[in-house]
Tab-separated table of C-alpha atoms in Angstrom:
chain	number	residue	atom	x	y	z
G	990	UNK	CA	7.595	1.894	-38.426
G	991	UNK	CA	7.353	-0.879	-41.901
G	992	UNK	CA	11.566	-0.302	-41.934
G	993	UNK	CA	11.597	-1.742	-38.568
G	994	UNK	CA	9.825	-5.076	-39.620
G	995	UNK	CA	11.647	-7.867	-41.755
G	996	UNK	CA	9.968	-9.098	-44.542
G	997	UNK	CA	7.649	-12.762	-42.478
G	998	UNK	CA	6.093	-9.739	-40.074
G	999	UNK	CA	5.464	-7.459	-43.744
G	1000	UNK	CA	3.659	-10.418	-45.023
G	1001	UNK	CA	1.890	-11.688	-41.727
G	1002	UNK	CA	0.477	-7.392	-40.942
G	1003	UNK	CA	0.025	-7.233	-44.951
G	1004	UNK	CA	-2.383	-10.937	-44.906
G	1005	UNK	CA	-4.379	-8.624	-41.961
G	1006	UNK	CA	-5.172	-6.121	-43.632
G	1007	UNK	CA	-5.830	-7.149	-46.667
G	1008	UNK	CA	-8.707	-8.814	-44.681
G	1009	UNK	CA	-9.677	-5.920	-42.710
G	1010	UNK	CA	-10.550	-3.466	-46.058
G	1011	UNK	CA	-12.311	-7.049	-47.135
G	1012	UNK	CA	-14.165	-6.999	-44.078
G	1013	UNK	CA	-15.111	-3.095	-43.902
G	1014	UNK	CA	-15.112	-2.688	-48.060
G	1015	UNK	CA	-17.908	-5.338	-48.219
G	1016	UNK	CA	-19.385	-4.100	-44.807
G	1017	UNK	CA	-20.258	-0.965	-46.629
G	1018	UNK	CA	-20.659	-1.533	-50.023
G	1019	UNK	CA	-21.762	-5.078	-50.362
G	1020	UNK	CA	-26.291	-4.885	-51.061
G	1021	UNK	CA	-27.165	-7.390	-49.064
G	1022	UNK	CA	-27.451	-9.047	-45.419
G	1023	UNK	CA	-25.845	-11.859	-43.171
G	1024	UNK	CA	-29.493	-13.328	-42.594
G	1025	UNK	CA	-31.147	-12.469	-45.956
G	1026	UNK	CA	-32.209	-15.717	-47.470
G	1027	UNK	CA	-33.392	-17.107	-50.638
G	1028	UNK	CA	-34.165	-20.861	-50.831
G	1029	UNK	CA	-34.586	-20.440	-54.479
G	1030	UNK	CA	-30.277	-19.710	-54.298
G	1031	UNK	CA	-29.295	-22.085	-52.501
G	1032	UNK	CA	-25.256	-23.276	-52.597
G	1033	UNK	CA	-24.951	-21.323	-55.609
G	1034	UNK	CA	-21.037	-21.058	-57.190
G	1035	UNK	CA	-19.114	-17.009	-57.211
G	1036	UNK	CA	-21.301	-15.395	-59.677
G	1037	UNK	CA	-21.437	-11.694	-60.442
G	1038	UNK	CA	-24.230	-11.103	-57.993
G	1039	UNK	CA	-22.947	-12.961	-55.488
G	1040	UNK	CA	-18.648	-12.983	-56.007
G	1041	UNK	CA	-18.221	-15.199	-53.687
G	1042	UNK	CA	-21.234	-17.919	-54.040
G	1043	UNK	CA	-24.150	-19.007	-51.375
G	1044	UNK	CA	-25.081	-20.468	-48.418
G	1045	UNK	CA	-26.968	-23.721	-47.787
G	1046	UNK	CA	-30.044	-20.908	-46.336
G	1047	UNK	CA	-29.400	-19.036	-49.779
G	1048	UNK	CA	-27.258	-16.476	-47.834
G	1049	UNK	CA	-24.383	-13.745	-49.586
G	1050	UNK	CA	-21.024	-15.614	-48.312
G	1051	UNK	CA	-18.980	-13.235	-49.254
G	1052	UNK	CA	-21.273	-10.391	-47.141
G	1053	UNK	CA	-21.364	-13.869	-43.749
G	1054	UNK	CA	-18.179	-13.969	-44.221
G	1055	UNK	CA	-16.897	-9.850	-43.672
G	1056	UNK	CA	-19.157	-10.335	-40.533
G	1057	UNK	CA	-17.665	-12.571	-39.147
G	1058	UNK	CA	-13.730	-11.228	-39.587
G	1059	UNK	CA	-15.024	-8.368	-38.849
G	1060	UNK	CA	-16.022	-10.086	-34.996
G	1061	UNK	CA	-12.990	-12.008	-35.117
G	1062	UNK	CA	-10.736	-9.164	-35.263
G	1063	UNK	CA	-13.177	-7.218	-32.212
G	1064	UNK	CA	-13.122	-10.677	-30.078
G	1065	UNK	CA	-8.489	-10.544	-30.557
G	1066	UNK	CA	-8.566	-6.862	-30.491
G	1067	UNK	CA	-10.386	-6.107	-27.267
G	1068	UNK	CA	-8.860	-9.355	-25.690
G	1069	UNK	CA	-5.318	-8.104	-26.225
G	1070	UNK	CA	-6.183	-4.849	-25.601
G	1071	UNK	CA	-7.949	-5.873	-22.242
G	1072	UNK	CA	-5.585	-9.140	-20.988
G	1073	UNK	CA	-2.340	-6.295	-21.475
G	1074	UNK	CA	-2.989	-4.269	-19.954
G	1075	UNK	CA	-4.360	-6.099	-16.690
G	1076	UNK	CA	-1.210	-8.377	-16.730
G	1077	UNK	CA	1.147	-5.941	-17.621
G	1078	UNK	CA	0.013	-3.505	-14.752
G	1079	UNK	CA	0.068	-6.009	-11.678
G	1080	UNK	CA	3.296	-8.188	-13.636
G	1081	UNK	CA	4.968	-4.368	-12.491
G	1082	UNK	CA	2.961	-4.453	-9.093
G	1083	UNK	CA	4.009	-7.263	-7.986
G	1084	UNK	CA	7.898	-7.533	-8.909
G	1085	UNK	CA	8.480	-4.264	-7.580
G	1086	UNK	CA	5.914	-4.177	-4.324
G	1087	UNK	CA	7.316	-7.730	-4.338
G	1088	UNK	CA	6.256	-8.841	-0.430
G	1089	UNK	CA	2.374	-10.204	-0.077
G	1090	UNK	CA	1.630	-8.312	-2.756
G	1091	UNK	CA	3.326	-10.300	-5.197
G	1092	UNK	CA	2.260	-13.924	-2.523
G	1093	UNK	CA	-1.571	-12.997	-3.315
G	1094	UNK	CA	-1.330	-12.445	-6.519
G	1095	UNK	CA	0.865	-15.403	-7.084
G	1096	UNK	CA	-1.859	-16.760	-5.717
G	1097	UNK	CA	-4.251	-16.403	-7.812
G	1098	UNK	CA	-2.358	-17.198	-10.910
G	1099	UNK	CA	-1.437	-20.492	-9.593
G	1100	UNK	CA	-5.248	-20.720	-9.621
G	1101	UNK	CA	-6.192	-19.786	-12.658
G	1102	UNK	CA	-3.130	-21.878	-14.052
G	1103	UNK	CA	-4.404	-24.590	-13.085
G	1104	UNK	CA	-7.451	-24.890	-15.140
G	1105	UNK	CA	-7.048	-25.535	-18.719
G	1106	UNK	CA	-7.670	-22.430	-19.844
G	1107	UNK	CA	-9.629	-23.280	-23.178
G	1108	UNK	CA	-11.834	-25.311	-20.588
G	1109	UNK	CA	-12.760	-21.895	-18.223
G	1110	UNK	CA	-13.416	-20.600	-21.782
G	1111	UNK	CA	-15.865	-23.485	-22.352
G	1112	UNK	CA	-17.209	-23.401	-19.220
G	1113	UNK	CA	-18.128	-19.536	-18.835
G	1114	UNK	CA	-19.044	-19.816	-22.439
G	1115	UNK	CA	-21.626	-22.338	-21.640
G	1116	UNK	CA	-23.357	-19.884	-19.480
G	1117	UNK	CA	-24.534	-17.611	-21.458
G	1118	UNK	CA	-24.645	-18.871	-24.640
G	1119	UNK	CA	-24.210	-16.686	-27.694
G	1120	UNK	CA	-23.157	-13.933	-25.429
G	1121	UNK	CA	-20.079	-11.626	-27.240
G	1122	UNK	CA	-19.527	-10.360	-23.441
G	1123	UNK	CA	-19.261	-13.478	-21.654
G	1124	UNK	CA	-16.848	-14.324	-24.301
G	1125	UNK	CA	-14.475	-11.677	-24.606
G	1126	UNK	CA	-14.178	-11.775	-20.771
G	1127	UNK	CA	-13.529	-15.942	-20.488
G	1128	UNK	CA	-10.706	-14.940	-22.979
G	1129	UNK	CA	-9.693	-11.877	-21.387
G	1130	UNK	CA	-9.028	-13.775	-18.297
G	1131	UNK	CA	-6.735	-16.958	-19.397
G	1132	UNK	CA	-4.912	-14.737	-21.293
G	1133	UNK	CA	-3.610	-12.349	-18.206
G	1134	UNK	CA	-1.800	-14.705	-17.107
G	1135	UNK	CA	0.923	-14.846	-19.401
G	1136	UNK	CA	1.169	-11.007	-19.412
G	1137	UNK	CA	1.824	-11.252	-15.673
G	1138	UNK	CA	4.602	-14.011	-16.067
G	1139	UNK	CA	7.033	-12.532	-18.238
G	1140	UNK	CA	6.628	-8.852	-17.289
G	1141	UNK	CA	6.976	-9.957	-14.163
G	1142	UNK	CA	10.278	-12.016	-14.749
G	1143	UNK	CA	11.252	-8.826	-16.551
G	1144	UNK	CA	10.356	-6.412	-14.659
G	1145	UNK	CA	12.300	-8.421	-11.714
G	1146	UNK	CA	15.597	-7.993	-13.350
G	1147	UNK	CA	15.298	-4.491	-14.245
G	1148	UNK	CA	13.906	-3.155	-10.939
G	1149	UNK	CA	17.518	-4.832	-9.278
G	1150	UNK	CA	19.305	-3.003	-12.324
G	1151	UNK	CA	21.818	0.037	-11.534
G	1152	UNK	CA	20.372	1.501	-13.996
G	1153	UNK	CA	16.852	1.610	-12.290
G	1154	UNK	CA	18.525	2.632	-8.796
G	1155	UNK	CA	20.025	5.695	-9.534
G	1156	UNK	CA	17.039	6.897	-11.682
G	1157	UNK	CA	15.851	5.990	-8.154
G	1158	UNK	CA	18.313	7.533	-5.945
G	1159	UNK	CA	18.597	10.826	-7.953
G	1160	UNK	CA	14.653	11.666	-7.320
G	1161	UNK	CA	13.069	10.473	-10.130
G	1162	UNK	CA	9.054	9.517	-9.639
G	1163	UNK	CA	7.995	5.599	-10.786
G	1164	UNK	CA	6.658	6.281	-13.380
G	1165	UNK	CA	9.529	7.451	-15.759
G	1166	UNK	CA	11.339	4.675	-13.852
G	1167	UNK	CA	8.395	2.717	-15.511
G	1168	UNK	CA	8.954	4.569	-19.114
G	1169	UNK	CA	12.722	4.701	-19.300
G	1170	UNK	CA	13.746	0.641	-18.013
G	1171	UNK	CA	11.096	-0.937	-17.497
G	1172	UNK	CA	9.064	-1.088	-20.750
G	1173	UNK	CA	11.577	-0.248	-23.125
G	1174	UNK	CA	11.724	-4.616	-21.900
G	1175	UNK	CA	9.363	-5.631	-21.867
G	1176	UNK	CA	7.873	-4.105	-24.743
G	1177	UNK	CA	8.662	-6.258	-27.377
G	1178	UNK	CA	7.849	-9.544	-25.578
G	1179	UNK	CA	3.947	-7.643	-24.755
G	1180	UNK	CA	3.893	-7.466	-28.484
G	1181	UNK	CA	4.801	-10.676	-29.409
G	1182	UNK	CA	2.626	-12.036	-26.459
G	1183	UNK	CA	-0.481	-9.772	-28.054
G	1184	UNK	CA	0.552	-11.308	-31.540
G	1185	UNK	CA	-0.054	-14.175	-30.507
G	1186	UNK	CA	-2.789	-14.145	-28.044
G	1187	UNK	CA	-4.905	-12.616	-30.789
G	1188	UNK	CA	-4.506	-15.730	-32.587
G	1189	UNK	CA	-5.984	-17.621	-29.779
G	1190	UNK	CA	-8.355	-15.897	-29.054
G	1191	UNK	CA	-10.517	-15.846	-32.503
G	1192	UNK	CA	-9.563	-19.275	-32.421
G	1193	UNK	CA	-10.927	-20.716	-28.782
G	1194	UNK	CA	-13.902	-18.398	-30.437
G	1195	UNK	CA	-13.771	-20.950	-34.023
G	1196	UNK	CA	-13.614	-23.473	-31.388
G	1197	UNK	CA	-17.087	-22.596	-29.356
G	1198	UNK	CA	-19.026	-21.888	-32.497
G	1199	UNK	CA	-17.753	-25.218	-33.162
G	1200	UNK	CA	-19.197	-26.993	-30.453
G	1201	UNK	CA	-22.516	-24.463	-30.715
G	1202	UNK	CA	-21.492	-22.030	-27.613
G	1203	UNK	CA	-20.514	-19.628	-29.106
G	1204	UNK	CA	-21.875	-16.818	-31.356
G	1205	UNK	CA	-24.741	-18.229	-32.646
G	1206	UNK	CA	-27.186	-17.839	-35.037
G	1207	UNK	CA	-27.983	-15.901	-37.798
G	1208	UNK	CA	-24.824	-13.773	-36.329
G	1209	UNK	CA	-22.285	-14.960	-38.406
G	1210	UNK	CA	-18.715	-16.346	-36.395
G	1211	UNK	CA	-16.089	-18.289	-38.726
G	1212	UNK	CA	-16.245	-21.292	-36.660
G	1213	UNK	CA	-20.502	-21.624	-36.601
G	1214	UNK	CA	-19.585	-21.334	-40.394
G	1215	UNK	CA	-17.664	-23.904	-40.762
G	1216	UNK	CA	-20.202	-26.071	-38.854
G	1217	UNK	CA	-23.421	-24.992	-40.933
G	1218	UNK	CA	-21.862	-25.443	-44.099
G	1219	UNK	CA	-19.754	-29.655	-42.780
G	1220	UNK	CA	-22.545	-31.320	-44.445
G	1221	UNK	CA	-22.271	-29.906	-47.602
G	1222	UNK	CA	-18.333	-30.823	-47.903
G	1223	UNK	CA	-19.311	-32.878	-51.192
G	1224	UNK	CA	-22.441	-31.341	-52.772
G	1225	UNK	CA	-20.838	-27.171	-52.222
G	1226	UNK	CA	-16.592	-27.736	-51.485
G	1227	UNK	CA	-15.844	-23.927	-52.636
G	1228	UNK	CA	-18.762	-23.181	-49.159
G	1229	UNK	CA	-17.253	-24.770	-46.114
G	1230	UNK	CA	-13.699	-24.118	-47.741
G	1231	UNK	CA	-13.789	-20.082	-47.225
G	1232	UNK	CA	-14.218	-19.975	-43.768
G	1233	UNK	CA	-11.618	-22.466	-42.961
G	1234	UNK	CA	-9.246	-20.576	-45.577
G	1235	UNK	CA	-10.312	-17.227	-43.616
G	1236	UNK	CA	-9.537	-18.649	-39.946
G	1237	UNK	CA	-5.932	-20.017	-41.308
G	1238	UNK	CA	-5.283	-16.594	-43.036
G	1239	UNK	CA	-6.301	-14.522	-39.476
G	1240	UNK	CA	-3.746	-17.280	-37.502
G	1241	UNK	CA	-1.281	-17.018	-39.928
G	1242	UNK	CA	-1.375	-13.812	-40.503
G	1243	UNK	CA	-0.669	-12.967	-36.260
G	1244	UNK	CA	1.723	-15.558	-36.303
G	1245	UNK	CA	4.496	-13.985	-38.696
G	1246	UNK	CA	3.601	-10.463	-37.122
G	1247	UNK	CA	5.101	-11.901	-33.735
G	1248	UNK	CA	7.764	-13.692	-35.333
G	1249	UNK	CA	11.129	-12.360	-35.398
G	1250	UNK	CA	9.976	-10.983	-31.252
G	1251	UNK	CA	9.794	-14.870	-30.550
G	1252	UNK	CA	13.089	-15.400	-28.406
G	1253	UNK	CA	13.366	-12.087	-26.779
G	1254	UNK	CA	9.930	-13.501	-25.023
G	1255	UNK	CA	11.529	-17.382	-24.941
G	1256	UNK	CA	14.430	-15.223	-23.382
G	1257	UNK	CA	12.138	-13.999	-20.746
G	1258	UNK	CA	10.198	-17.789	-19.764
């Protein structure tokens, strides 16, 4: 698999695997917990006991960062899987069935597109602040539309292709036709959208944390950590820089991973 990736994709995958390994190892080996406070040791510099220092409540920064990274990966993966499965399934069905099925799905998609995605996520998340489930459902609801639009556009051309029609005349079932003709055509675009979708999901969760309707304390989340530590940017700038740097690395990693197939996504649009 690595041989099929270009240099940028390998770099992106390395960054993401490094962050994931950091999260898992620290979660297993750290002697601290994310809510363990010690006000006598607040805003400490990195040391042998606290490798990345402590925050304003004396909590270990490395443990909280590892927990926040794991939370970001979990949300990104869940949103990507849910949105891609739903969007690809409905996109293929819409292009293949046509008629009223396509018209009905277009109405739903147009309604969702009329609402700004981040605003819709914000409104739904504000109904249940701190709920991971509601946040996941809201982001997935916004993201599946792109999969639907791109998949439908590609499937339309494939359904009318001579190769697919020959398969149909030879009696091959629709599942075979999907695997043989449609999936190979849509897969590069789906993987590209999945990489961008994971980055966007992480940014949305961080944005909700910035305005206090995302994950709530004492849980660790990158946007929430940045807001909590912002008042101490002069006193302890190294502490504030850590969650911001991790957000940047996560987004950079996913964007680099998506880079090579971007042309296929643009051509589909």
